[in-house]
mmCIF file of C-alpha atoms in Angstrom:
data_model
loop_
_atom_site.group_PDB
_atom_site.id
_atom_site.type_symbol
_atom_site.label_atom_id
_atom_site.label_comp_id
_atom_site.label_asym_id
_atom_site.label_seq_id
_atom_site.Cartn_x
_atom_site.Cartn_y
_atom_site.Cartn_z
ATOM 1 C CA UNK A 1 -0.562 -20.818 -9.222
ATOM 2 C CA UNK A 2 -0.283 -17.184 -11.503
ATOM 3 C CA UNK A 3 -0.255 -18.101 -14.820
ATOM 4 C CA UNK A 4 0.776 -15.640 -17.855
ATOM 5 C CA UNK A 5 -1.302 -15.586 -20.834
ATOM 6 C CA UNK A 6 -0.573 -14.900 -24.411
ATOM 7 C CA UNK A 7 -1.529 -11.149 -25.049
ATOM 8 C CA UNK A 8 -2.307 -11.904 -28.669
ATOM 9 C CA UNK A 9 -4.367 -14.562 -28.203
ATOM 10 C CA UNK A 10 -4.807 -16.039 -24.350
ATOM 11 C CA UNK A 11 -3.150 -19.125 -24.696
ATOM 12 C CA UNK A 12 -1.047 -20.207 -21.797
ATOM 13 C CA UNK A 13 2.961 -18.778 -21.273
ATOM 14 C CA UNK A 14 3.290 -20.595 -17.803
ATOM 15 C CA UNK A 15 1.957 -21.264 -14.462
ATOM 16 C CA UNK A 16 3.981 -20.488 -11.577
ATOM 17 C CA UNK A 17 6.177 -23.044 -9.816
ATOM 18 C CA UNK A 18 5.146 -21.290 -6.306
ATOM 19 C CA UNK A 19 1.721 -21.208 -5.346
ATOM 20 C CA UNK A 20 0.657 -17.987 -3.855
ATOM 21 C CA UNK A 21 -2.278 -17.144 -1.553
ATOM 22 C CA UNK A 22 -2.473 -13.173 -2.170
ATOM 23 C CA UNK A 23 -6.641 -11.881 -2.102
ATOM 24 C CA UNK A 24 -7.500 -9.266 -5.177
ATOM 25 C CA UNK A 25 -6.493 -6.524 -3.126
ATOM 26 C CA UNK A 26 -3.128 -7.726 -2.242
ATOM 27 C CA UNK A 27 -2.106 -7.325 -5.709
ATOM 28 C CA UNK A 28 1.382 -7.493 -7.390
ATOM 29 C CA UNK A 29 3.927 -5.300 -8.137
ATOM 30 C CA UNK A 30 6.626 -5.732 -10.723
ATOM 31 C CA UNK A 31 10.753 -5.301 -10.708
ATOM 32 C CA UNK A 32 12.217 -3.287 -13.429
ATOM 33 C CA UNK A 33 12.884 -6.679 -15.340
ATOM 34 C CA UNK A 34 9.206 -7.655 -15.065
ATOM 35 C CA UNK A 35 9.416 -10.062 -12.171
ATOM 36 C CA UNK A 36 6.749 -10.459 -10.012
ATOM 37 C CA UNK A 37 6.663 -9.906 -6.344
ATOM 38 C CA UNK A 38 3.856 -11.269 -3.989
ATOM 39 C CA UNK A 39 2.508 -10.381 -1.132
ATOM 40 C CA UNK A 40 0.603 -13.139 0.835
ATOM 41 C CA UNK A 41 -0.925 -13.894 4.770
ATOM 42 C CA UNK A 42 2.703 -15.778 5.198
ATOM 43 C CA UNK A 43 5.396 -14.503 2.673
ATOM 44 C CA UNK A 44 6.494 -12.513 -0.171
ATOM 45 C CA UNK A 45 7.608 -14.452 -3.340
ATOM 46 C CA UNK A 46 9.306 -13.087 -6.288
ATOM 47 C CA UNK A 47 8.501 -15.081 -9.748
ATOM 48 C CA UNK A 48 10.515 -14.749 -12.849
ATOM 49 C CA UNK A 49 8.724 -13.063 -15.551
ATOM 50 C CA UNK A 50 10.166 -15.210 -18.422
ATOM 51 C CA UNK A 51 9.344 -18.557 -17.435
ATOM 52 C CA UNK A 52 7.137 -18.616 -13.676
ATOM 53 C CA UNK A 53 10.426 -20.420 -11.895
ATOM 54 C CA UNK A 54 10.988 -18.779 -7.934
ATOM 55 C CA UNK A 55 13.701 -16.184 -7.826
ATOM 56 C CA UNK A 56 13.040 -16.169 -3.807
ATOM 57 C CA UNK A 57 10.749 -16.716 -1.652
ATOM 58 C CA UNK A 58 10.491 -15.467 2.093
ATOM 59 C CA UNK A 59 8.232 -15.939 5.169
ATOM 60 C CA UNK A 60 6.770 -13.006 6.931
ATOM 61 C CA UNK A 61 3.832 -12.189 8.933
ATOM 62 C CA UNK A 62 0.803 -9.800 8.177
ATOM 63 C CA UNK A 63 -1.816 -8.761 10.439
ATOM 64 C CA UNK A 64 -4.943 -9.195 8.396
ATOM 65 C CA UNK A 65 -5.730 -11.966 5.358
ATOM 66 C CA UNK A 66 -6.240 -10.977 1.836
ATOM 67 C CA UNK A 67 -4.675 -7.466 2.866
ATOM 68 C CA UNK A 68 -0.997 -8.413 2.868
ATOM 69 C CA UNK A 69 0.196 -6.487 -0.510
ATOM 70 C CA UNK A 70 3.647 -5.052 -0.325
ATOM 71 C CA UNK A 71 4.815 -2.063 -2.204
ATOM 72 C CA UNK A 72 8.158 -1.740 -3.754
ATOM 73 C CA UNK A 73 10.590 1.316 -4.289
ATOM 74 C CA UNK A 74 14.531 1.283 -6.010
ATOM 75 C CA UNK A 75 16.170 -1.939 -4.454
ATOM 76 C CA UNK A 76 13.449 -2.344 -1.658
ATOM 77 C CA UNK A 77 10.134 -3.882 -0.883
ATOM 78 C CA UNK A 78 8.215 -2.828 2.272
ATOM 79 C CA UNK A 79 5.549 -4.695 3.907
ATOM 80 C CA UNK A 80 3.479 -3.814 6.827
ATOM 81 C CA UNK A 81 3.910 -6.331 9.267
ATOM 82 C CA UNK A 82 2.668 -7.135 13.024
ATOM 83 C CA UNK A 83 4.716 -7.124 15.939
ATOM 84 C CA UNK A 84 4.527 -6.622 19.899
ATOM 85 C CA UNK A 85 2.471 -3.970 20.470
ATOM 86 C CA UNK A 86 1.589 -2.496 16.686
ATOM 87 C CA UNK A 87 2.822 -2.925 13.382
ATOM 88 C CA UNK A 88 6.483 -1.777 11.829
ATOM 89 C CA UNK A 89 7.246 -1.284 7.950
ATOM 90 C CA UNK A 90 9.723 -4.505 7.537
ATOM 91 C CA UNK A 91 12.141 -3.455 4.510
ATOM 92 C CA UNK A 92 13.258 -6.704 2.389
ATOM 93 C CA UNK A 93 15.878 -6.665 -0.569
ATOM 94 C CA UNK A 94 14.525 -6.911 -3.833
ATOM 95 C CA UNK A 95 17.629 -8.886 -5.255
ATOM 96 C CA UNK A 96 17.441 -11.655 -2.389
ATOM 97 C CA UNK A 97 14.244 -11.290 -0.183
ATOM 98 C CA UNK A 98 16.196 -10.846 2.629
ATOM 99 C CA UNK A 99 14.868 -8.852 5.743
ATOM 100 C CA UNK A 100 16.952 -6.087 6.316
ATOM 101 C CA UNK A 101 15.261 -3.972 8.668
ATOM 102 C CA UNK A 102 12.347 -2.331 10.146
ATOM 103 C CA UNK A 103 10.159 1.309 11.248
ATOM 104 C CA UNK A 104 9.868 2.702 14.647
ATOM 105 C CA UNK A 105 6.674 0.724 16.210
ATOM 106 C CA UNK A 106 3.036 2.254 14.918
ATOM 107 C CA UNK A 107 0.618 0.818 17.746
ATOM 108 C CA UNK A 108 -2.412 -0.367 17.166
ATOM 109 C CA UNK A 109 -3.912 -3.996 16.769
ATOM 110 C CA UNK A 110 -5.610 -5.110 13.284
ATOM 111 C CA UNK A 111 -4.708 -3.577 9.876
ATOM 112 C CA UNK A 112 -6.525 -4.344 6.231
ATOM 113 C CA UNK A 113 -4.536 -1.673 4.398
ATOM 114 C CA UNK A 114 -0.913 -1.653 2.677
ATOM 115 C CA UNK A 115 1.642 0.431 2.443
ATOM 116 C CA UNK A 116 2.295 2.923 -0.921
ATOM 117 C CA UNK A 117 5.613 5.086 -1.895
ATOM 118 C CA UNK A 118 5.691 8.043 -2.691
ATOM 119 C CA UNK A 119 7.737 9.527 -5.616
ATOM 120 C CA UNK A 120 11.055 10.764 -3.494
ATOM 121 C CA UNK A 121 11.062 7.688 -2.029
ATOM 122 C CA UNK A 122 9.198 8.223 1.308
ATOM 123 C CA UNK A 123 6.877 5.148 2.701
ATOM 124 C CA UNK A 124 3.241 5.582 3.299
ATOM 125 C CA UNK A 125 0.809 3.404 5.409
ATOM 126 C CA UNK A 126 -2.454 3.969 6.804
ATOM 127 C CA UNK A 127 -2.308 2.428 10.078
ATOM 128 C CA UNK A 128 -6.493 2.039 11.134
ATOM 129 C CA UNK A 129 -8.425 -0.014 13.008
ATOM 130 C CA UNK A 130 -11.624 2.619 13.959
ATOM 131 C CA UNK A 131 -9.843 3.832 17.094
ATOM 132 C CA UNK A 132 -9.031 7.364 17.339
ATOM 133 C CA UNK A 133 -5.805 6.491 19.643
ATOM 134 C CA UNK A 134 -4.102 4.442 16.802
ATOM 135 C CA UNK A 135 -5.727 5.591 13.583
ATOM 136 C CA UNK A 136 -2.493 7.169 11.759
ATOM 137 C CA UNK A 137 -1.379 7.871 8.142
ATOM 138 C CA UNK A 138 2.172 7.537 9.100
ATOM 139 C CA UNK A 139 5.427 8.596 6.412
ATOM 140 C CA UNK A 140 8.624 6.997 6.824
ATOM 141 C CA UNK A 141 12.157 8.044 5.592
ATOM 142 C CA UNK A 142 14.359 5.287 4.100
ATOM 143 C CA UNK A 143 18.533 6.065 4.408
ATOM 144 C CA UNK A 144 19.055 2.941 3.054
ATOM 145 C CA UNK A 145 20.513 1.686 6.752
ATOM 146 C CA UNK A 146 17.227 2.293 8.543
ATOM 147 C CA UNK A 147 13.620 3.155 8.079
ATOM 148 C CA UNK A 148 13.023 7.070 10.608
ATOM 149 C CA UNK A 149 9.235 8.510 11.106
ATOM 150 C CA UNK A 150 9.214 11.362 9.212
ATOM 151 C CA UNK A 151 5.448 12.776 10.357
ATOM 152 C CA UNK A 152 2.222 11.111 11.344
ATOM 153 C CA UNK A 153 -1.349 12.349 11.477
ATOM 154 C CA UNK A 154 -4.901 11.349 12.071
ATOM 155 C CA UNK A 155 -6.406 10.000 10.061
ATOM 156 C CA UNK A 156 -10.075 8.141 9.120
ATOM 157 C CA UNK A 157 -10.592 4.532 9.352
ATOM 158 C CA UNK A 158 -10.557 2.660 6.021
ATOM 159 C CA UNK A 159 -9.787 -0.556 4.900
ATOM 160 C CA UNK A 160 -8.324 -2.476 1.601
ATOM 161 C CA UNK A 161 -7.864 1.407 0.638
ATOM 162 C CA UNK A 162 -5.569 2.856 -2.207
ATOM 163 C CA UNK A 163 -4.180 6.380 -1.887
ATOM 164 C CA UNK A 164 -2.204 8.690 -4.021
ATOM 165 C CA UNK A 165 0.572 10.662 -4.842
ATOM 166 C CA UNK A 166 0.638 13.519 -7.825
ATOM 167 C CA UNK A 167 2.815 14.671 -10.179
ATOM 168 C CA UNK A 168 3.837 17.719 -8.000
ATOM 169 C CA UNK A 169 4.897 15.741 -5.091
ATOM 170 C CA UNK A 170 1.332 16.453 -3.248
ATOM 171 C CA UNK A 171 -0.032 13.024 -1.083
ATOM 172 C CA UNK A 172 -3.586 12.293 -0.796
ATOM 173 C CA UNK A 173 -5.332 10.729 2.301
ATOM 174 C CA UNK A 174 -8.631 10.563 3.913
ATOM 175 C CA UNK A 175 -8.761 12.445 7.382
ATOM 176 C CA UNK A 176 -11.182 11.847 10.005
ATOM 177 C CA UNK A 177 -13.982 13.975 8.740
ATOM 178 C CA UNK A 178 -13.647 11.088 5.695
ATOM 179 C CA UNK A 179 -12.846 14.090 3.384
ATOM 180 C CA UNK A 180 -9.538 13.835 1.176
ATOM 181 C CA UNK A 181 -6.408 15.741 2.720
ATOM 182 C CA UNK A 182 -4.035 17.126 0.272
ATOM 183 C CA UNK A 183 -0.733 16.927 2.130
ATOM 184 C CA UNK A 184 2.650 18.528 1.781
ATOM 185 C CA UNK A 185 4.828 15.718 1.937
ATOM 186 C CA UNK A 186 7.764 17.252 3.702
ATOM 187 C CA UNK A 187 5.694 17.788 7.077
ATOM 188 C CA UNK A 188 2.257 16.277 6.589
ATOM 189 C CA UNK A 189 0.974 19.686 6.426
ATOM 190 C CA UNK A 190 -2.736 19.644 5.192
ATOM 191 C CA UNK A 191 -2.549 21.790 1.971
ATOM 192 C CA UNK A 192 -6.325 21.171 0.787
ATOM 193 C CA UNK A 193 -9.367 19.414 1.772
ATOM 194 C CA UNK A 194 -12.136 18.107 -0.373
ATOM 195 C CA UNK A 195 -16.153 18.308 -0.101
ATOM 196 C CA UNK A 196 -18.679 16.221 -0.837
ATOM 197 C CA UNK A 197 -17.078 12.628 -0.443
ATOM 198 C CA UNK A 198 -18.649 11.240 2.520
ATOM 199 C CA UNK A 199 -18.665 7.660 4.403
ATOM 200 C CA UNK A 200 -17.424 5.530 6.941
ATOM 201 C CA UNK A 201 -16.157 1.860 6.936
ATOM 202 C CA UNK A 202 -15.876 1.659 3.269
ATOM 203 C CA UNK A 203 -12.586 0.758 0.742
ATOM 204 C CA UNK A 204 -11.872 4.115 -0.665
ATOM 205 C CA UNK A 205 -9.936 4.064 -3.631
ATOM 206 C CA UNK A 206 -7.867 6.783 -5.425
ATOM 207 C CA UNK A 207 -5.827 7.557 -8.563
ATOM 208 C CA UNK A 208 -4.057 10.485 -9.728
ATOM 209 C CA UNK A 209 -3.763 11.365 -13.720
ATOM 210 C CA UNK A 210 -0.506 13.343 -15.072
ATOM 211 C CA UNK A 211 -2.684 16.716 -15.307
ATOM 212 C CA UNK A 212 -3.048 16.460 -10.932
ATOM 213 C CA UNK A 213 -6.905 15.793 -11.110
ATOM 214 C CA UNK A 214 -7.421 13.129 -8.610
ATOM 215 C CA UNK A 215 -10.653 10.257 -8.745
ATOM 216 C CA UNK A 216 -11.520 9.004 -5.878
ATOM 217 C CA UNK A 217 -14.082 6.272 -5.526
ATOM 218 C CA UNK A 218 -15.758 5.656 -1.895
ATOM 219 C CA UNK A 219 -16.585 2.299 -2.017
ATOM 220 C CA UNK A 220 -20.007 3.197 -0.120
ATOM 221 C CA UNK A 221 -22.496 0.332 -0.671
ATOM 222 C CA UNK A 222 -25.331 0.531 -1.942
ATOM 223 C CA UNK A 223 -24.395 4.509 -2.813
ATOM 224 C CA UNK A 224 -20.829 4.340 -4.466
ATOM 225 C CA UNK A 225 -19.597 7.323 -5.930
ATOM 226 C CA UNK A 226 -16.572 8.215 -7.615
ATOM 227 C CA UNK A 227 -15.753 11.815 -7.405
ATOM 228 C CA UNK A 228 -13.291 13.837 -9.577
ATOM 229 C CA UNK A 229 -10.937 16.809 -8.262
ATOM 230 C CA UNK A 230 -8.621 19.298 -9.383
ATOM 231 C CA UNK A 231 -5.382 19.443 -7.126
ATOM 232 C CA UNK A 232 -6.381 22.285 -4.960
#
């Protein structure tokens, strides 16, 4: 169950009438009314904000446990789902949870992260499983009718990752020397490249503020750092 707390004092709103099965890094997102939409091993569920009764609920598959968190843009939330041969972005309504349609096949077996928007709209995912023939951070155009490849590049291995987009437009991803790429993202061009963040299979993290400085933690164990840069 996801139960909603008080804010003033902690005492119970309601609990859920669907049960959900979403790990910490799956997350929720939220519709502009406040609903929330989960993203679990086996569906996506969207619970009413007021009151914790199901506004939908719909199956789907995801490649890896506990990293099946969907990301959600205008009318639409995308989920990164398997398929024969690779993974596709699957695009479901936000009004009904239906499945409306799908990416151009990104090949490739497992995947632990999920996919991000960026803020015109275009879909992000970092497809990786630590194999230089399918590691990809791929960006996909939306019409509205269908979901185009709009540029891919190669990219580091990472898992249960977050990555960024700033307020100029600029998207943020870790390349295969594990530093961050600062990307242009009409053509994936690499604008900048950082120093000094370093690792390998680790959960890299990363937020951008409204001034364009960018944190980045690396999830290294036992050595985590978390590293602050200006845009360029």
């Amino acid at each position: 169950k996801i139960y909603a707390l008080d804010v003033v004092d902690g005492s119970q709103n309601w609990q859920s009438v669907a049960t959900v099965n979403a790990g910490a890094y799956d997350g929720v997102v939220f519709a502009p009314d406040g609903d929330l939409i989960v993203g679990d091993f086996s569906k996506i569920v969207r619970i009413n904000a007021d009151d914790g009764a199901t506004v939908w609920s719909t199956t789907r598959l995801c490649s890896v446990s506990s990293s099946c968190g969907v990301a959600l843009s205008g009318s639409a939330v995308y989920a990164a789902e398997p398929v024969g041969g690779g993974h596709v972005i699957a695009r479901y309504d936000l009004a009904t949870g239906v499945r409306q349609y799908q990416s151009p096949l990104m090949t490739g077996f497992t995947l632990q992260n999920t996919p991000m928007v960026g803020p015109d709209g275009t879909v992000y995912l970092s497809r990786t499983q630590h194999n230089a023939l399918t590691d990809f951070f791929y960006a996909f155009t939306d019409s509205g009718s269908a979901l185009t490849t709009k540029w891919s590049l190669a990219c580091g291995w990472s898992t249960f990752s977050e990555f960024a987009g700033g307020p100029d437009g600029s998207i943020y991803m870790i390349g295969t020397d594990y530093q961050i790429k600062r990307l242009d993202p009409a053509t994936g061009a690499i604008l900048n490249t950082s120093s000094g963040a370093t690792g390998g299979s680790y959960a890299p993290r990363m937020a951008v503020d409204a001034a364009g400085r960018v944190f980045y933690a690396n999830g290294v164990f036992p050595t985590s750092t978390i590293y602050s840069y200006n845009a360029d």
